[in-house]
């Protein structure tokens, strides 16, 4: 049976379960003096039955659909006598078998592959049957069982609420699963990468050229995976971005919070916040087509040589992107500084700027630092601007007019396109991803902690 | 409650009050003591000869609504004037006019003549920075800066450039803390944060901070409302000592406090100044019914 | 105490010292204020420059140069006798176009010149003719006058004419420019509204490239994201705000959510690639996977904003309902949730806007494929609007610059609409307590 049909059938069963649960509750109550004798309202009995009918079946069905391909693959490949050693070889073989089974004949086949393909087809067919029967029997069985247990004493509402609570908890745990998922996916692939490239070479090597030849007899077959140029490139672009974003963002937050009248605030604040809503790909386009040529022209007019994909252009535009981020975070913390402190300083005869510089900013400093750290983590992880406006060449340079590459750029270039998943080249992307994840995680953790402590201080 | 409206029916028709000091005020007692009744002018003696601060016909508006109606008052040199009245009567607003702290509130507008030693406070060329150095302020809630005790007191002298040497600054800090009666308690921990002190100590630190810039007038906005009775007593003592050198205007919620620390008392009601007299007169023989009703606790 | 003097300084000295420094302090104040104003101006200027740059580059893409030709569905040229599916498949429609061009410019004879002439019209013109003949088989052998998209080089040249008198020739030869001017003179060439841009999928030829496929792809992806992230996010927020006991486990979840909100989006792409595509073997380039990745990415945003709106419902309402004997779950479902819903919807719209603009994680899961066809479901290979922008921005053809900018304008318009809706919703429906 096709999956959509199965889902529809399951839904039908669930509806039936609700209806029968509902009416059975009323029926059992009739002998005891009507609906009032029920422990819960009749619709809770309906929901109770429906939940028991649908949920376990749905869970089983979901797990089945997640894992059946992997299981079938193992079974099919297990049946092939002399299969290749390497994972990529096995992938190729399995793709051949799949194509043959689907009827898209490509290339010549051997009897062995033909047999495997037949095996695959039969496994899939029986799998589908088992799936359908198990799901439906489970649903119907549990539904009937629950139905039989309905009695006026059954506290259906409490049971339903318990299930709902578990569902809510499961949703809340989605965040944890995501973190674990991220960690697992980057960690495992990174470990595989570090089996072929030593960690020390990756962390301290000065040369990055991940282009590996497909055949081992080609020239330059061994790629170099020293990530230092990527780290320095990332740091340079981020530093330029922060150099723009922190002063501008902070000063505009101060101006809006302390100086501007209502009218200016109502006009300027949303306008600057538009910058936060512009997608990064738009900034990338702007950086590559407008800012980079402009930077280059200015540099040339001053007698300097600038690359057409300079770190400066990417950093500047990234800085503009981060301005609203810094300014809204600073705005929050500046507004959290109690007015009484400002009054105290003004009452002593401070000018406004003295109040801001000597009282408000020192008081808000932890919050501002936290905000800046979050902004740094954002700059490090920003991808599209650098992909489009910074270069691909891993230069180890301190000149912002030259082109540099960053961690995120390399992740994208290594993974975009049809790559063999198991080559060191693609695995390197996961190692870079691990670095990115760890560094931003640490930054975020410190930043959020500092901001939280800061808020508690004035709450 | 019935006493409040006791003579409402027989209220004497509105009588135009003179705004100069008038000796004879015989008819006034028969006024209604209804807290919502109209006040047409100030009774008692709002003016004095050696005035440090002179206010005439002051009106304060927050946007459309008027917070202070036509208040005229003098504050004499080296005198403590207490301002009392039910909450929301405008006494704090009035106090904040005296060093233009109301400028920081958007939409606030002050009309009338206010002068310090004969110089207009709201003049077009007046710079609020030196003005606020001359008219210091202590706030309702102790608000030490999140800095060390030393830096809290040194803040004012530093921004104004009063001390030319480090030693001079040390001296100012020590003197101010001594005057605020805090020196002995904090002399060993001047580098500790001022926010770590107790509430009463914090408020004395704020007073020390205010007097470190040698002000002529100190405005106190309910300085003891956040403190316990012992700390309050300590501050009241301090105010009495400070009177020697400074002119002090204090807003307070507590009538006992006003009676203890002030020489003159002004009673505000719904944005109007009802009565100003010697403190003793106000508390023993108030001229206006509203004042009497307030000090006898019929509303507050 | 009273004999204490204010150090050795008299009040007069203090006044003098304060006065002496006033001017420099006020100057500093002005400078500081100036920095503030300059920062605001920089931010506002950045917005203005960004938008004018995009609009000035992109607005020309909404018109497209078309050329009018008199085409004859000549069976000889087409190489077919009847109109049926098989004959249409291999009929030579390009020859019809070429004949039409030759007829219009009979003076062109040389081989190279002819090739030059043929390149006036987009090479997608033949497909248009095929569709037309397929719909109207009776046209075979007849002649009609039709408008065709001009080639992108022609388009670029014609558009540049409005900016300068000579125009930008680029790859266009002098001779071709003469023909173009002649056609323009006679009204057989004009700029018309660019419907292709909204009805076509991607193409290697700029004049045939459109955003339809990407828009539909974005729609499917967002749909998956919304259907998954909104219920899960709201449920998680309800649990954390209303049911969670205060313990280390809850703290861990909270810290986790806050951290996830700040994890770079590309890392979610890595997760999608490793888990959804490699482990679960879901199809590459599909809106389903894109939606899953974006769900994980927007979940923290939605959870955080939903919690904020749950928090804003006053406890008195919970207490009132609880006092009537409602269970905790009934209190939440009947009273708290409906009151918090507007805030949650606002958060969801903002989250969706964020997801709509996201590019990097989708590159990881292969949504960069060259997609011509409009996807029909969530498992069809497709691309999304931001990725389409990225792909076009990389293309060397000059005509793609204006199309990229135009696509950006469409994207920004959608985003601004969504955000305006969110603001409107918040103002209109959210109660102030």
Tab-separated table of C-alpha atoms in Angstrom, chain B residues 32-288:
chain	number	residue	atom	x	y	z
B	32	UNK	CA	-13.787	74.023	53.693
B	33	UNK	CA	-11.365	71.213	54.441
B	34	UNK	CA	-12.487	69.222	51.436
B	35	UNK	CA	-9.342	67.848	49.803
B	36	UNK	CA	-10.840	68.558	46.393
B	37	UNK	CA	-11.682	72.138	47.223
B	38	UNK	CA	-10.157	74.953	45.244
B	39	UNK	CA	-7.120	76.741	46.587
B	40	UNK	CA	-6.974	80.278	45.423
B	41	UNK	CA	-3.658	81.397	46.841
B	42	UNK	CA	-1.069	80.822	49.468
B	43	UNK	CA	-1.640	81.713	53.091
B	44	UNK	CA	1.064	82.336	55.650
B	45	UNK	CA	4.409	83.897	54.844
B	46	UNK	CA	5.867	82.496	51.621
B	47	UNK	CA	8.492	85.230	51.359
B	48	UNK	CA	11.539	86.203	53.371
B	49	UNK	CA	14.116	88.988	53.285
B	50	UNK	CA	17.370	87.093	52.764
B	51	UNK	CA	16.177	84.720	50.067
B	52	UNK	CA	18.655	82.323	48.508
B	53	UNK	CA	16.092	80.966	46.067
B	54	UNK	CA	13.213	83.101	44.912
B	55	UNK	CA	10.273	81.639	42.954
B	56	UNK	CA	7.396	83.685	41.587
B	57	UNK	CA	4.242	82.440	39.846
B	58	UNK	CA	5.706	79.111	38.836
B	59	UNK	CA	3.595	76.909	36.555
B	60	UNK	CA	4.754	73.485	35.412
B	61	UNK	CA	3.161	71.490	32.617
B	62	UNK	CA	3.636	67.902	31.535
B	63	UNK	CA	2.447	68.060	27.985
B	64	UNK	CA	-1.160	69.214	28.293
B	65	UNK	CA	-1.677	68.670	31.987
B	66	UNK	CA	-0.573	71.202	34.554
B	67	UNK	CA	1.340	69.854	37.543
B	68	UNK	CA	2.119	73.101	39.400
B	69	UNK	CA	-0.257	76.060	39.569
B	70	UNK	CA	1.086	79.514	40.214
B	71	UNK	CA	3.422	78.817	43.119
B	72	UNK	CA	5.436	81.610	44.728
B	73	UNK	CA	7.940	80.857	47.477
B	74	UNK	CA	11.238	82.048	48.921
B	75	UNK	CA	13.867	79.813	50.467
B	76	UNK	CA	16.064	81.697	52.886
B	77	UNK	CA	19.822	81.458	53.192
B	78	UNK	CA	21.071	78.635	55.425
B	79	UNK	CA	17.539	77.608	56.101
B	80	UNK	CA	15.888	74.222	55.888
B	81	UNK	CA	12.543	74.423	54.147
B	82	UNK	CA	10.386	71.331	54.228
B	83	UNK	CA	7.782	70.681	51.548
B	84	UNK	CA	4.968	68.413	52.599
B	85	UNK	CA	1.709	67.299	51.096
B	86	UNK	CA	-0.190	64.238	49.923
B	87	UNK	CA	1.400	62.160	47.174
B	88	UNK	CA	0.986	63.576	43.699
B	89	UNK	CA	0.668	67.114	45.022
B	90	UNK	CA	3.598	68.314	42.924
B	91	UNK	CA	6.150	68.892	45.667
B	92	UNK	CA	8.797	66.745	43.972
B	93	UNK	CA	8.083	68.342	40.617
B	94	UNK	CA	8.522	71.735	42.193
B	95	UNK	CA	11.783	70.696	43.827
B	96	UNK	CA	13.153	69.442	40.521
B	97	UNK	CA	12.540	72.854	38.979
B	98	UNK	CA	15.086	74.396	41.305
B	99	UNK	CA	18.068	72.797	39.569
B	100	UNK	CA	16.318	72.210	36.272
B	101	UNK	CA	16.226	68.442	36.623
B	102	UNK	CA	12.856	68.659	34.929
B	103	UNK	CA	14.722	69.419	31.703
B	104	UNK	CA	15.448	65.693	31.410
B	105	UNK	CA	11.759	64.848	31.221
B	106	UNK	CA	10.359	65.058	27.733
B	107	UNK	CA	7.353	67.349	27.380
B	108	UNK	CA	7.926	69.160	30.666
B	109	UNK	CA	7.555	72.942	30.545
B	110	UNK	CA	8.269	75.437	33.334
B	111	UNK	CA	6.871	78.968	33.427
B	112	UNK	CA	7.444	81.744	35.951
B	113	UNK	CA	10.403	83.449	37.533
B	114	UNK	CA	12.918	81.395	39.459
B	115	UNK	CA	16.173	82.874	40.653
B	116	UNK	CA	19.199	81.830	42.657
B	117	UNK	CA	20.924	84.745	44.365
B	118	UNK	CA	19.054	87.020	41.993
B	119	UNK	CA	20.215	85.176	38.842
B	120	UNK	CA	17.451	83.658	36.764
B	121	UNK	CA	17.481	79.834	36.799
B	122	UNK	CA	15.545	79.467	33.567
B	123	UNK	CA	17.265	82.309	31.732
B	124	UNK	CA	18.015	81.770	28.065
B	125	UNK	CA	21.788	81.875	28.576
B	126	UNK	CA	21.879	79.819	31.749
B	127	UNK	CA	24.130	76.773	31.623
B	128	UNK	CA	22.636	73.935	33.633
B	129	UNK	CA	26.044	72.389	34.301
B	130	UNK	CA	27.379	75.003	36.763
B	131	UNK	CA	23.832	75.578	38.005
B	132	UNK	CA	23.536	71.977	39.094
B	133	UNK	CA	26.949	72.194	40.697
B	134	UNK	CA	25.597	75.072	42.805
B	135	UNK	CA	22.257	73.408	43.489
B	136	UNK	CA	22.961	69.803	44.380
B	137	UNK	CA	20.387	67.081	44.728
B	138	UNK	CA	19.816	63.961	46.805
B	139	UNK	CA	17.222	61.541	45.498
B	140	UNK	CA	14.467	59.438	46.954
B	141	UNK	CA	16.201	56.112	46.443
B	142	UNK	CA	19.923	56.011	47.238
B	143	UNK	CA	21.585	55.899	43.822
B	144	UNK	CA	25.320	55.404	44.244
B	145	UNK	CA	27.101	54.791	40.943
B	146	UNK	CA	28.368	51.246	40.445
B	147	UNK	CA	31.864	52.452	41.272
B	148	UNK	CA	34.056	52.472	44.377
B	149	UNK	CA	33.120	54.640	47.344
B	150	UNK	CA	36.052	56.914	46.567
B	151	UNK	CA	35.091	57.279	42.916
B	152	UNK	CA	31.502	58.007	43.851
B	153	UNK	CA	32.527	61.014	45.905
B	154	UNK	CA	35.321	62.019	43.547
B	155	UNK	CA	33.004	61.884	40.516
B	156	UNK	CA	31.717	65.439	40.814
B	157	UNK	CA	35.079	67.101	41.535
B	158	UNK	CA	36.600	65.113	38.671
B	159	UNK	CA	34.092	66.065	35.990
B	160	UNK	CA	34.100	69.683	37.079
B	161	UNK	CA	37.887	69.783	37.395
B	162	UNK	CA	37.674	71.151	40.917
B	163	UNK	CA	40.762	69.424	42.257
B	164	UNK	CA	44.021	70.265	40.582
B	165	UNK	CA	46.071	67.564	42.275
B	166	UNK	CA	45.471	64.077	43.484
B	167	UNK	CA	46.115	65.147	47.067
B	168	UNK	CA	43.507	67.846	46.765
B	169	UNK	CA	41.004	65.329	45.482
B	170	UNK	CA	41.788	62.999	48.380
B	171	UNK	CA	41.184	65.872	50.716
B	172	UNK	CA	37.849	66.758	49.134
B	173	UNK	CA	36.728	63.145	49.311
B	174	UNK	CA	37.722	62.824	52.933
B	175	UNK	CA	36.129	66.126	53.912
B	176	UNK	CA	32.890	65.314	52.126
B	177	UNK	CA	32.684	61.899	53.721
B	178	UNK	CA	33.423	63.408	57.108
B	179	UNK	CA	30.679	65.984	56.699
B	180	UNK	CA	28.284	63.274	55.648
B	181	UNK	CA	29.286	61.415	58.801
B	182	UNK	CA	30.409	58.421	56.828
B	183	UNK	CA	34.184	58.712	57.018
B	184	UNK	CA	34.744	56.537	60.063
B	185	UNK	CA	32.590	53.772	58.626
B	186	UNK	CA	34.202	53.613	55.197
B	187	UNK	CA	37.734	54.962	55.527
B	188	UNK	CA	39.202	51.460	55.335
B	189	UNK	CA	37.263	50.397	52.285
B	190	UNK	CA	37.232	53.376	50.001
B	191	UNK	CA	37.992	51.125	47.019
B	192	UNK	CA	34.992	48.886	47.645
B	193	UNK	CA	31.867	49.429	45.521
B	194	UNK	CA	29.448	51.989	46.875
B	195	UNK	CA	26.548	49.670	46.069
B	196	UNK	CA	27.811	47.309	48.782
B	197	UNK	CA	26.909	49.708	51.592
B	198	UNK	CA	23.705	49.565	53.606
B	199	UNK	CA	20.773	51.732	52.524
B	200	UNK	CA	21.429	54.455	55.070
B	201	UNK	CA	25.130	54.494	54.300
B	202	UNK	CA	24.345	54.652	50.582
B	203	UNK	CA	22.164	57.698	51.106
B	204	UNK	CA	24.881	59.386	53.172
B	205	UNK	CA	27.321	58.517	50.417
B	206	UNK	CA	24.984	60.283	47.992
B	207	UNK	CA	24.936	63.296	50.284
B	208	UNK	CA	28.741	63.224	50.460
B	209	UNK	CA	28.786	62.988	46.676
B	210	UNK	CA	26.530	66.026	46.452
B	211	UNK	CA	28.534	68.177	48.859
B	212	UNK	CA	31.849	67.251	47.248
B	213	UNK	CA	31.245	69.891	44.575
B	214	UNK	CA	30.623	72.580	47.249
B	215	UNK	CA	27.037	73.370	46.356
B	216	UNK	CA	25.209	76.343	47.854
B	217	UNK	CA	21.834	74.671	47.920
B	218	UNK	CA	21.013	71.011	48.481
B	219	UNK	CA	17.673	69.670	47.289
B	220	UNK	CA	16.509	66.506	48.999
B	221	UNK	CA	13.681	64.514	47.463
B	222	UNK	CA	12.278	62.300	50.232
B	223	UNK	CA	15.795	61.223	51.187
B	224	UNK	CA	14.666	58.871	53.940
B	225	UNK	CA	11.670	57.185	52.333
B	226	UNK	CA	13.690	54.053	51.539
B	227	UNK	CA	15.465	53.887	54.902
B	228	UNK	CA	14.828	52.324	58.289
B	229	UNK	CA	14.145	54.542	61.340
B	230	UNK	CA	17.708	54.412	62.691
B	231	UNK	CA	19.250	55.371	59.349
B	232	UNK	CA	16.582	58.069	59.047
B	233	UNK	CA	17.515	59.533	62.418
B	234	UNK	CA	21.149	59.615	61.337
B	235	UNK	CA	20.286	61.491	58.127
B	236	UNK	CA	18.093	63.944	60.001
B	237	UNK	CA	20.960	64.714	62.342
B	238	UNK	CA	23.149	65.242	59.328
B	239	UNK	CA	20.684	67.665	57.751
B	240	UNK	CA	20.731	69.707	60.913
B	241	UNK	CA	24.513	69.885	60.788
B	242	UNK	CA	24.583	70.758	57.106
B	243	UNK	CA	22.323	73.765	57.664
B	244	UNK	CA	25.337	75.689	58.934
B	245	UNK	CA	26.828	75.830	55.455
B	246	UNK	CA	24.056	75.082	53.016
B	247	UNK	CA	20.575	76.102	52.113
B	248	UNK	CA	18.382	73.010	52.076
B	249	UNK	CA	15.023	72.271	50.520
B	250	UNK	CA	13.611	68.914	51.546
B	251	UNK	CA	10.551	67.128	50.257
B	252	UNK	CA	9.210	64.664	52.738
B	253	UNK	CA	6.313	62.382	53.277
B	254	UNK	CA	6.742	62.351	57.002
B	255	UNK	CA	5.335	65.251	58.980
B	256	UNK	CA	7.431	64.334	61.983
B	257	UNK	CA	10.521	64.625	59.849
B	258	UNK	CA	9.468	68.017	58.574
B	259	UNK	CA	8.837	69.107	62.155
B	260	UNK	CA	12.223	67.840	63.305
B	261	UNK	CA	14.536	69.187	60.597
B	262	UNK	CA	13.010	72.295	59.084
B	263	UNK	CA	12.649	75.925	60.069
B	264	UNK	CA	9.903	76.633	57.586
B	265	UNK	CA	7.327	74.326	56.115
B	266	UNK	CA	5.398	74.599	52.854
B	267	UNK	CA	2.221	72.599	52.363
B	268	UNK	CA	1.360	71.615	48.774
B	269	UNK	CA	-2.005	70.396	47.659
B	270	UNK	CA	-2.993	69.310	44.126
B	271	UNK	CA	-0.201	71.313	42.530
B	272	UNK	CA	-0.891	74.408	44.559
B	273	UNK	CA	0.996	75.891	47.452
B	274	UNK	CA	-1.560	76.161	50.247
B	275	UNK	CA	0.362	77.449	53.186
B	276	UNK	CA	3.891	78.454	54.135
B	277	UNK	CA	4.820	79.290	57.693
B	278	UNK	CA	7.350	78.679	60.400
B	279	UNK	CA	7.407	74.989	61.018
B	280	UNK	CA	6.137	75.456	64.514
B	281	UNK	CA	3.158	77.479	63.344
B	282	UNK	CA	2.253	74.958	60.683
B	283	UNK	CA	2.241	72.063	63.065
B	284	UNK	CA	0.684	73.752	66.077
B	285	UNK	CA	-1.579	76.370	64.605
B	286	UNK	CA	-2.113	75.920	60.875
B	287	UNK	CA	-3.867	78.757	59.157
B	288	UNK	CA	-5.546	76.805	56.394
